[in-house]
Short mmCIF file of C-alpha atoms in Angstrom, two decimals:
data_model
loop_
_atom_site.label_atom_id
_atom_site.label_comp_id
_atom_site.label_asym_id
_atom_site.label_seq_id
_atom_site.Cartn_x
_atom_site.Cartn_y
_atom_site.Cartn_z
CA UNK N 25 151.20 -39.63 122.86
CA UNK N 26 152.24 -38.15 125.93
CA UNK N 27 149.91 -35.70 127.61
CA UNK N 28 152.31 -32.50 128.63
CA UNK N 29 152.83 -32.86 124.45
CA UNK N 30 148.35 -33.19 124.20
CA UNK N 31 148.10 -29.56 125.78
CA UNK N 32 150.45 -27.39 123.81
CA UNK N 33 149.08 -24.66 121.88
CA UNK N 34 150.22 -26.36 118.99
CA UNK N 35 148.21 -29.81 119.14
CA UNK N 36 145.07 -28.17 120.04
CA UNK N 37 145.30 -26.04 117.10
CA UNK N 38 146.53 -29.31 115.23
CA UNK N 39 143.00 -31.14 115.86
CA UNK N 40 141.26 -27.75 115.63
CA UNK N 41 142.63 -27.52 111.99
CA UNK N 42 141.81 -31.09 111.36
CA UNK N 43 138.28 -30.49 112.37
CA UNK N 44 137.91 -27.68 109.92
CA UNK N 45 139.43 -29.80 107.07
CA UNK N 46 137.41 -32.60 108.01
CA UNK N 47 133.76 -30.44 107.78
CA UNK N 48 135.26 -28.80 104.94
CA UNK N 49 135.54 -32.07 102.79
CA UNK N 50 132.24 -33.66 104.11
CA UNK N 51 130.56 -30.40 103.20
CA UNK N 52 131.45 -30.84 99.84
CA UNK N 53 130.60 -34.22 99.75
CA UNK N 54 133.49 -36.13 100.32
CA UNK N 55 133.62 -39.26 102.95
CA UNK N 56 135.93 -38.61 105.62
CA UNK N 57 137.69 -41.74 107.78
CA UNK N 58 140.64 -41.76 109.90
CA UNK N 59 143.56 -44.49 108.41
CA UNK N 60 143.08 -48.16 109.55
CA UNK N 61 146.45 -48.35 111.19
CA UNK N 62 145.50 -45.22 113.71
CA UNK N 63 147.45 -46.32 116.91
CA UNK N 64 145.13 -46.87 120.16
CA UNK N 65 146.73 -43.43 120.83
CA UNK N 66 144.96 -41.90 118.16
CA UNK N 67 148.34 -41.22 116.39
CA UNK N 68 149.15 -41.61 112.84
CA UNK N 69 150.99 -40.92 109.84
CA UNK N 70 148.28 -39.43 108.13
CA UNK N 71 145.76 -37.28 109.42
CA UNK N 72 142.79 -39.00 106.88
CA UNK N 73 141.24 -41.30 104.40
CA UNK N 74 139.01 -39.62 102.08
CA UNK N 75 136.77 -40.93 99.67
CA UNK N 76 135.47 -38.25 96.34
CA UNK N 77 132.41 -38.52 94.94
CA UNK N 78 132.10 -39.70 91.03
CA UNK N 79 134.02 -37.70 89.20
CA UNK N 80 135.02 -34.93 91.62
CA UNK N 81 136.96 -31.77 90.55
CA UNK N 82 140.00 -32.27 92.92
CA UNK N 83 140.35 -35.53 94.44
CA UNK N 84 139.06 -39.24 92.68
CA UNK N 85 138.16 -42.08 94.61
CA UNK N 86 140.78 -42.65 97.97
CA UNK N 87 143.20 -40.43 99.01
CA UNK N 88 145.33 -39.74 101.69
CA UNK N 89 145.12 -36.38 103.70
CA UNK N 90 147.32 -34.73 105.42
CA UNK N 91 146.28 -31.08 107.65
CA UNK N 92 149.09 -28.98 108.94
CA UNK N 93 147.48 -25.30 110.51
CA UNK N 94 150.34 -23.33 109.40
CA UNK N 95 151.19 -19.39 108.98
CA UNK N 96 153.67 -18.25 106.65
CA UNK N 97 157.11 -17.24 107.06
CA UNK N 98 159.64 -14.64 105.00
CA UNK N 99 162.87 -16.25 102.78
CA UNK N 100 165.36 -14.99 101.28
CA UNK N 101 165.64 -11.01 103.04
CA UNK N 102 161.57 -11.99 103.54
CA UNK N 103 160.71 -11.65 99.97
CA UNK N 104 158.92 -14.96 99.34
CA UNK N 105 156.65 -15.98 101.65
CA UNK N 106 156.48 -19.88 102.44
CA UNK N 107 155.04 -22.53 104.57
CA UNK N 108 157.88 -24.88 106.12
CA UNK N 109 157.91 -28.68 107.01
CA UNK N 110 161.36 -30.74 108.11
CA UNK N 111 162.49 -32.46 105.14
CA UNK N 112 162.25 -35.98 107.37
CA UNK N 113 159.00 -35.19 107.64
CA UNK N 114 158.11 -34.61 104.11
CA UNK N 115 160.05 -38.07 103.37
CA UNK N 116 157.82 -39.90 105.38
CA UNK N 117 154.72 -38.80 104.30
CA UNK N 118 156.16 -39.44 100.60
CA UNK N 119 157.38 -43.21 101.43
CA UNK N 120 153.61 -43.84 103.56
CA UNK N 121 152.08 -42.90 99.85
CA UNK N 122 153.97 -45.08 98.03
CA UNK N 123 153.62 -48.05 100.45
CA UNK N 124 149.78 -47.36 99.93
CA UNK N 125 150.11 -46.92 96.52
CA UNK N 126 147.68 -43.26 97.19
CA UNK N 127 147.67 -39.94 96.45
CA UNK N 128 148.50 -37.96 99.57
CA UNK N 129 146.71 -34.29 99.97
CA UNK N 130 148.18 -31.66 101.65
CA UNK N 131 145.78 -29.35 103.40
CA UNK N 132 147.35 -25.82 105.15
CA UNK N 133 144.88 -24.14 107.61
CA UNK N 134 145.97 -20.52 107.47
CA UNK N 135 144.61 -18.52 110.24
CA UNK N 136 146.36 -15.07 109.49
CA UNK N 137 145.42 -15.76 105.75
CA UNK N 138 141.90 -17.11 106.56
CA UNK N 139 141.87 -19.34 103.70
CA UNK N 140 142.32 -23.28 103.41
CA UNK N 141 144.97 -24.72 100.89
CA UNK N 142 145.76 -27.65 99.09
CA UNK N 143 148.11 -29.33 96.91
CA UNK N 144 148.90 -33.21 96.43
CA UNK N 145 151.97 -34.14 97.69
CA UNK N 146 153.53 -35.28 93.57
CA UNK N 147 152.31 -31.39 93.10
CA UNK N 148 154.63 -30.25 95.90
CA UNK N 149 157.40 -32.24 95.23
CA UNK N 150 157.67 -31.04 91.56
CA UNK N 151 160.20 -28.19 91.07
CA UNK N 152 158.76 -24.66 90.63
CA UNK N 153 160.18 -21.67 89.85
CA UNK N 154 159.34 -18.06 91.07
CA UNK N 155 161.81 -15.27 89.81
CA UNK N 156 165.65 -16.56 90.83
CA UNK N 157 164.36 -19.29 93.29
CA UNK N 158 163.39 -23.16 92.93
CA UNK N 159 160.98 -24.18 94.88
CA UNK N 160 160.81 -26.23 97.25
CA UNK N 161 163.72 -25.69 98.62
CA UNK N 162 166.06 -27.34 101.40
CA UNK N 163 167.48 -25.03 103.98
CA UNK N 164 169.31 -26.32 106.72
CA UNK N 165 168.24 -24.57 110.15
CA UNK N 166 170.10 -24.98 113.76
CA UNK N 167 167.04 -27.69 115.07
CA UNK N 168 167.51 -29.74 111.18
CA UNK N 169 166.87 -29.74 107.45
CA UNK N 170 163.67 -28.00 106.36
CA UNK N 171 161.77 -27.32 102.86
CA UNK N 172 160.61 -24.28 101.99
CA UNK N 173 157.25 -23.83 99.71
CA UNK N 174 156.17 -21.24 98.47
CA UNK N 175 152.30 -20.50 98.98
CA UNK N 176 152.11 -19.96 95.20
CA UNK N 177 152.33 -23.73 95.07
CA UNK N 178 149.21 -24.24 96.75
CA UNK N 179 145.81 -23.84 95.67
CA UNK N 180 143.10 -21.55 97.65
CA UNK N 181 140.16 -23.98 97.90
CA UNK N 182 137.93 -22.91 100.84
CA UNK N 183 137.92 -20.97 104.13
CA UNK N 184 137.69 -21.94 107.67
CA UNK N 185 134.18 -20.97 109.41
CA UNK N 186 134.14 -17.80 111.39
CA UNK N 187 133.89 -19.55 114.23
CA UNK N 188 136.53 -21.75 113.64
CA UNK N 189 138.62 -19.03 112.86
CA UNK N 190 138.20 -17.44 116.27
CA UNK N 191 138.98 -20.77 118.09
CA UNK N 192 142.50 -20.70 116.53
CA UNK N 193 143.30 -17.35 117.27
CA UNK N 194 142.23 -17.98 121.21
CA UNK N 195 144.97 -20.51 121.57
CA UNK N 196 147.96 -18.16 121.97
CA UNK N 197 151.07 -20.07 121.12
CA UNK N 198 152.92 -17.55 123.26
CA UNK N 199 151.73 -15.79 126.08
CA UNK N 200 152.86 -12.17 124.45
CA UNK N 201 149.80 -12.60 121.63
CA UNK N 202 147.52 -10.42 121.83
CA UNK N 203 144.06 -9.62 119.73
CA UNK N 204 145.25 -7.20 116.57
CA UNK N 205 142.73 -4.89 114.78
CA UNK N 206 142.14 -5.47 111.05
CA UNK N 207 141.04 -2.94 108.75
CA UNK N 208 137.94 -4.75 107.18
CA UNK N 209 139.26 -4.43 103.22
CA UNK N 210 142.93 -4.59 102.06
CA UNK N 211 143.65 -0.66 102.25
CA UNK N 212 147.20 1.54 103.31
CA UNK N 213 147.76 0.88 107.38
CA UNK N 214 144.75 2.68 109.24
CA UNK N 215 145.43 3.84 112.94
CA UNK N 216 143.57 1.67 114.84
CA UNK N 217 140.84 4.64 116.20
CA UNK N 218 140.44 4.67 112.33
CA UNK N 219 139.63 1.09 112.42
CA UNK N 220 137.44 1.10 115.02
CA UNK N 221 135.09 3.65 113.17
CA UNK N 222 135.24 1.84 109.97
CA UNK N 223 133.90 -0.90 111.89
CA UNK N 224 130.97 0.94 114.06
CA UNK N 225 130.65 2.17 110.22
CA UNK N 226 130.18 -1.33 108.67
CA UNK N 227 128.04 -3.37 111.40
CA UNK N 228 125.43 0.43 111.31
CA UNK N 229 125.48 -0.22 107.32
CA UNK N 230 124.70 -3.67 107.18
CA UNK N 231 122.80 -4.79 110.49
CA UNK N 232 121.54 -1.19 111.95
CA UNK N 233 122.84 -1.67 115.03
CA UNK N 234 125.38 0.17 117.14
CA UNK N 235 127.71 -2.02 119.03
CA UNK N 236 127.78 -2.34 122.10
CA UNK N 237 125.40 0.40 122.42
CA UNK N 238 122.27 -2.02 121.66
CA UNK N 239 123.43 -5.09 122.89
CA UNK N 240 120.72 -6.42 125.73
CA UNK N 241 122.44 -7.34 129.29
CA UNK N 242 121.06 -11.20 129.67
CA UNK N 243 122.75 -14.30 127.57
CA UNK N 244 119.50 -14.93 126.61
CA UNK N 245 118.19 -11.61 125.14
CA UNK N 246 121.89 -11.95 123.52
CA UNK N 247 120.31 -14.97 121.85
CA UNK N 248 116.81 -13.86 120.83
CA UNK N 249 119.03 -9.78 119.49
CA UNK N 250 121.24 -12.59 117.28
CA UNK N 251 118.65 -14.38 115.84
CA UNK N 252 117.22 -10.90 114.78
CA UNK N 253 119.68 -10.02 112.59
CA UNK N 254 119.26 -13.53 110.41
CA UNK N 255 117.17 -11.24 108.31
CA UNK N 256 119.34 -8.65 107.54
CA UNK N 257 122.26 -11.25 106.90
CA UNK N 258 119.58 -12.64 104.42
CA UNK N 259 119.92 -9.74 102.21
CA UNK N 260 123.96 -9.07 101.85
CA UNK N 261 125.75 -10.73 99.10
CA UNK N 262 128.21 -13.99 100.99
CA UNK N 263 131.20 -12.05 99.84
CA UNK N 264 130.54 -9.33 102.45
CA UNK N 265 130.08 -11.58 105.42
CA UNK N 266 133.86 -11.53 105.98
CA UNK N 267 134.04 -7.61 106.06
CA UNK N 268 130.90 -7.89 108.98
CA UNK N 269 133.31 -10.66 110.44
CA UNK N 270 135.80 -8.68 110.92
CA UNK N 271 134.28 -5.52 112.08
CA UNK N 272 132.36 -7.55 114.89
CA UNK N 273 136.06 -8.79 115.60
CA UNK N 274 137.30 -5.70 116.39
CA UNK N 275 134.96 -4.45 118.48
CA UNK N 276 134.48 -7.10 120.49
CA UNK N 277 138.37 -7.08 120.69
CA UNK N 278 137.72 -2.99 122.39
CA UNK N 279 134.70 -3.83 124.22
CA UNK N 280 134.77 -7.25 125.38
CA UNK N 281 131.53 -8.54 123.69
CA UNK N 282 132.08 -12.32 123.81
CA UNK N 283 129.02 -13.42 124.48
CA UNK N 284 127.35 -11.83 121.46
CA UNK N 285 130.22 -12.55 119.14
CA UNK N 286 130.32 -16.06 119.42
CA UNK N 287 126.36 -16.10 118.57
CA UNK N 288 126.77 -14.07 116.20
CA UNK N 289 129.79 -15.54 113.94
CA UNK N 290 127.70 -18.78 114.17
CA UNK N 291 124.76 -17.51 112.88
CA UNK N 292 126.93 -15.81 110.17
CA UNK N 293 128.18 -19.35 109.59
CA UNK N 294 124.84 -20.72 109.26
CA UNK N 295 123.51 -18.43 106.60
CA UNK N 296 126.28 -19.01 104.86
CA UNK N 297 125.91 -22.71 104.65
CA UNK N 298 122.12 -22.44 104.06
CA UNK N 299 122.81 -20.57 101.06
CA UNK N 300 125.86 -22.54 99.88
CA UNK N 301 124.90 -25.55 100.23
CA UNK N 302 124.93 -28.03 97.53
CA UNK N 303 124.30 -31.79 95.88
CA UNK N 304 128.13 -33.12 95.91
CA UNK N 305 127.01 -36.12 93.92
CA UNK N 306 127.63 -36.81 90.00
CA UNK N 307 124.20 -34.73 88.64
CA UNK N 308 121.92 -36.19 85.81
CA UNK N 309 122.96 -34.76 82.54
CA UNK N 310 119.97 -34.37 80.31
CA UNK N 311 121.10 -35.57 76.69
CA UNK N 312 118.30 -34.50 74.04
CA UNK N 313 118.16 -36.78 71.27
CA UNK N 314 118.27 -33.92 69.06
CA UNK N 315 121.31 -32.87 67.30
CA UNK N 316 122.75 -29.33 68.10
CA UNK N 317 123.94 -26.92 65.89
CA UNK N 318 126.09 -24.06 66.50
CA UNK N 319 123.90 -20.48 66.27
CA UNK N 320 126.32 -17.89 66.87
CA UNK N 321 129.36 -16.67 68.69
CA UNK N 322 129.09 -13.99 71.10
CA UNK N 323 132.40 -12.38 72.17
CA UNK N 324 132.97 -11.57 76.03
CA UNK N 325 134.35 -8.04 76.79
CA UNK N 326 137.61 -9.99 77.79
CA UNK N 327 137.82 -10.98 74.06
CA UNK N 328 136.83 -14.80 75.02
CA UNK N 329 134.02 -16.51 72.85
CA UNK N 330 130.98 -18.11 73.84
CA UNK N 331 129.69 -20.15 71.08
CA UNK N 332 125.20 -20.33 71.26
CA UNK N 333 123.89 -23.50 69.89
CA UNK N 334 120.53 -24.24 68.89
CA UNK N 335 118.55 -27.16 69.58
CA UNK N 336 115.28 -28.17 67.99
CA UNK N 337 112.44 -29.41 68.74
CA UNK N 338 108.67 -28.31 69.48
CA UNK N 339 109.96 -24.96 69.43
CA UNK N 340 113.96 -23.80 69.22
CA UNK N 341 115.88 -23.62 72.43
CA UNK N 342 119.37 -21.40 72.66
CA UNK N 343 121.98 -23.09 74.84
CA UNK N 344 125.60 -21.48 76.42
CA UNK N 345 128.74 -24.03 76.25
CA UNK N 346 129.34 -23.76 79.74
CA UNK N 347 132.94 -24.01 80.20
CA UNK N 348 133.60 -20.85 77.50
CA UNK N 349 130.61 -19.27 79.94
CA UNK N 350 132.37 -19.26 83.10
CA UNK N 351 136.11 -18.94 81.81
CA UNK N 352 134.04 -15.33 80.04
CA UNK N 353 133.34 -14.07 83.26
CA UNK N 354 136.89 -15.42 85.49
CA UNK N 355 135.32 -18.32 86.85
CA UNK N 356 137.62 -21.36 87.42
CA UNK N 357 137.03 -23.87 85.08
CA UNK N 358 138.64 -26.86 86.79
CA UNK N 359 136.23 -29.45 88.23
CA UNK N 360 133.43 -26.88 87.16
CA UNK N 361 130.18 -29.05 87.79
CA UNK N 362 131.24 -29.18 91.58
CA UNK N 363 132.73 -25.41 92.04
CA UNK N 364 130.76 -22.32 92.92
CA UNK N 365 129.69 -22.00 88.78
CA UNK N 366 128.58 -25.40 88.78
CA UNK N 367 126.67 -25.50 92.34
CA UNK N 368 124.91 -22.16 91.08
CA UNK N 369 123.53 -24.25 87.95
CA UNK N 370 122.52 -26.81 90.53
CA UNK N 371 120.63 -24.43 91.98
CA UNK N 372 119.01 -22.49 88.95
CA UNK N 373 119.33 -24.56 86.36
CA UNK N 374 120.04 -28.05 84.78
CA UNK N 375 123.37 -29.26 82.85
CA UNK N 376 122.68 -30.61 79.38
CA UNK N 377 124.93 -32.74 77.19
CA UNK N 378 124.44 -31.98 73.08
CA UNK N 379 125.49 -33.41 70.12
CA UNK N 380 127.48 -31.56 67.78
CA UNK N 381 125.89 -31.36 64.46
CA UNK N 382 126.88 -35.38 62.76
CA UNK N 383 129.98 -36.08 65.26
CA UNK N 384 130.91 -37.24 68.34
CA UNK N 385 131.46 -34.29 69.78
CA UNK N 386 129.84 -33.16 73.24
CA UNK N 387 129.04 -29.61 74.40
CA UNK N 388 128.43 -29.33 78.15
CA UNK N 389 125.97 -26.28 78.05
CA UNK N 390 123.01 -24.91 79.91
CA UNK N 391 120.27 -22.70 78.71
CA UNK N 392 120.82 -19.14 77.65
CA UNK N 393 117.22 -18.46 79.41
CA UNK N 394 118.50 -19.64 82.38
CA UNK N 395 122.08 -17.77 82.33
CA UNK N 396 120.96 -14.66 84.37
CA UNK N 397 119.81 -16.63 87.02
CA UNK N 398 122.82 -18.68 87.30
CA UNK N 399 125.19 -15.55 87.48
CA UNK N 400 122.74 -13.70 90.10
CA UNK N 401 122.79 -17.14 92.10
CA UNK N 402 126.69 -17.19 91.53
CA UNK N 403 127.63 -13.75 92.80
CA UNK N 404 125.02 -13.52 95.67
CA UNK N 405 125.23 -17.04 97.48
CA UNK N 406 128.41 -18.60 95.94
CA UNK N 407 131.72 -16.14 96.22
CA UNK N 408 133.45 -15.05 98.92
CA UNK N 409 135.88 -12.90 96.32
CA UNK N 410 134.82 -8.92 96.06
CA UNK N 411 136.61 -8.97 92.68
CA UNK N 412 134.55 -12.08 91.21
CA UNK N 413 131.21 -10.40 92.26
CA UNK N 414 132.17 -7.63 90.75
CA UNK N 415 133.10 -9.55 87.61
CA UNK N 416 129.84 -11.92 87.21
CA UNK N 417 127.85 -8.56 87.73
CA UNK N 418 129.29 -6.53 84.93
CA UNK N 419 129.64 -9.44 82.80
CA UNK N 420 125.65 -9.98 83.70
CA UNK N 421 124.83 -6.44 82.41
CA UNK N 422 127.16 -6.63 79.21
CA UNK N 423 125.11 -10.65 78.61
CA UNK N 424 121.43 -9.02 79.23
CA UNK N 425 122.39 -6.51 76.35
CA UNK N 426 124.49 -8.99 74.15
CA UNK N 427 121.20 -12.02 73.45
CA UNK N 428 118.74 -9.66 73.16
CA UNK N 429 119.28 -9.79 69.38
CA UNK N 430 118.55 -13.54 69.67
#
């Protein structure tokens, strides 16, 4: 690969985005290789091998990966947004899959969007339909045939790391970027003197400080001030850190702060990893001997049911079917042992398999004493989603009320 090509904005931000895919997978406990016919060059057709842990929500055994760092585009009068590849490109990648006889994973790093995506490429390939469009779609543009995808058709799985995030946005693909203020929540367009206050407002609220009123003078009093703030970090719910993010952003995009914003997004980074971290690996699933029965059926302020089942044994113990617990309060229930839910049991609790009465049947469930902790765990450390906090602490209050006639 020639070198002129190995210093555009575009490959830098290329292996940048691979990088954040890679530590993404690892983190959740996926091993990450790179294909074993990589040229000497480095080049390849894929970007990745990956291999899942046991039973894995998303991806099973060996897969192919693919990263593209990609930000969307309007179609159609700019009324559907989509992500585009050339349609010779797309055909490659599709005929490299079969040859390997793997499923091939497409990962988009959106900067602008500041979330990861993913679909598999049999996923992508499989017509969809939004309003009066089918997507994908082939349009033919002056430099070749392209596909169009809509960013419905992927699926939200992660986001990059702050820091990450602020090494994409300081390679300018064009020399005419510049840094833009964001208001810190999705709200009507703020002038950006109101921005700027909202975000002296936020960083006074949640790390009383005034920036760049307080910052010390030497790199490493910068340090030692950073480190400071771990405590106050320690006591905000994860779904906050991107609102402190982006308030840090902006004034450091007024002020010229560098040196304290690059501390300070990693140390954000690192108490969010502290707190999120979690065993990737299949966990033990305690099966008591004991046959359950079912005890009663609570119903969810969303009208879902969560059937209680009662286990005895020295003394009667109340169990929640898990899956009907987390689809109560809007959790995901795909892959559930591995997603935020499941990690926050990990963390709280223990996963038990029952027996239903005389049958077969199984009930994954986990133990109504323990439910309060798992939610609390859930919304503090787990989502990054204002809306899904919101929703595991109302349903929290409405569960407190609803098995105290147990």
């Amino acid at each position: 690969m020639g070198k002129i090509f190995e210093s555009t904005p575009a490959y830098q931000k290329g292996l940048i985005g691979e990088e954040i895919v890679q530590n993404f997978l690892e983190f959740h406990g996926c091993t990450v290789t790179r294909p074993q016919d990589t040229a000497p060059t480095g080049s390849s057709t894929v970007d990745f091998v990956l291999n899942a842990p046991k039973k894995f929500s998303l991806w099973k055994g060996t897969e192919l990966v693919e990263v593209k760092v990609k930000t969307t585009m309007g179609y159609s009068y700019k009324r559907f947004p989509v992500y585009v590849f050339p349609v010779s490109q797309m055909e490659n990648y599709r005929r490299y899959a079969a040859d390997k006889n793997l499923c091939l994973n497409f990962f988009v790093v959106d900067e602008d969007r500041e979330q990861i995506f993913w679909r598999d490429l049999s996923e992508l390939e499989t017509p969809w339909r939004f309003e009066e469009k089918t997507f994908p779609a082939d349009v033919e543009q002056s430099n070749g045939l392209h596909r169009y995808y809509h960013v419905k058709q992927f699926v939200p799985v992660g986001r990059p790391n702050f820091a990450d995030l602020e090494r994409l946005r300081s390679i300018n693909l064009s020399h005419a970027d510049k840094k833009i203020l964001r208001p810190l929540k999705d709200v009507d367009e703020l002038s950006d003197e109101e921005i700027i206050t909202e975000s002296r407002a936020a960083v006074k609220n949640f790390l009383d400080i005034k920036l760049p009123d307080d910052l010390p003078t030497s790199d490493e009093k910068i340090s030692v001030f950073v480190d400071a703030l771990r405590s106050s970090l320690r006591r905000i719910p994860t779904y906050r850190f991107r609102e402190i993010y982006h308030a840090v952003r902006n004034l450091n995009a007024v002020n010229a702060m560098s040196a304290f914003a690059e501390k300070f997004y990693a140390l954000l980074d690192a108490v969010k990893c502290e707190r999120q971290r979690a065993d990737y690996q299949t966990p033990h699933m305690f099966r008591p001997s004991t046959p359950a029965k079912k005890f009663a059926e609570l119903h969810a302020p969303d009208n879902t049911t969560v059937e209680i089942f009662a286990l005895e044994g020295d003394e009667s113990k109340l169990f929640a079917e898990m899956f009907q617990l987390a689809t109560a309060f809007g959790c995901d229930r795909r892959g559930l042992i591995h997603s935020d839910f499941g990690n926050a049991v990990k963390a709280t609790s223990r996963f038990y398999t029952l027996n239903f009465g005389s049958t077969d049947k199984k009930i994954s469930a986990v133990p109504v004493k323990d439910v309060p902790a798992i939610l609390k765990d859930y919304a503090f450390n787990r989502t990054d989603d204002a809306e899904k906090f919101l929703d595991a602490k109302k349903f929290l209050s409405w569960w407190k009320v609803a098995v105290t006639k147990f």
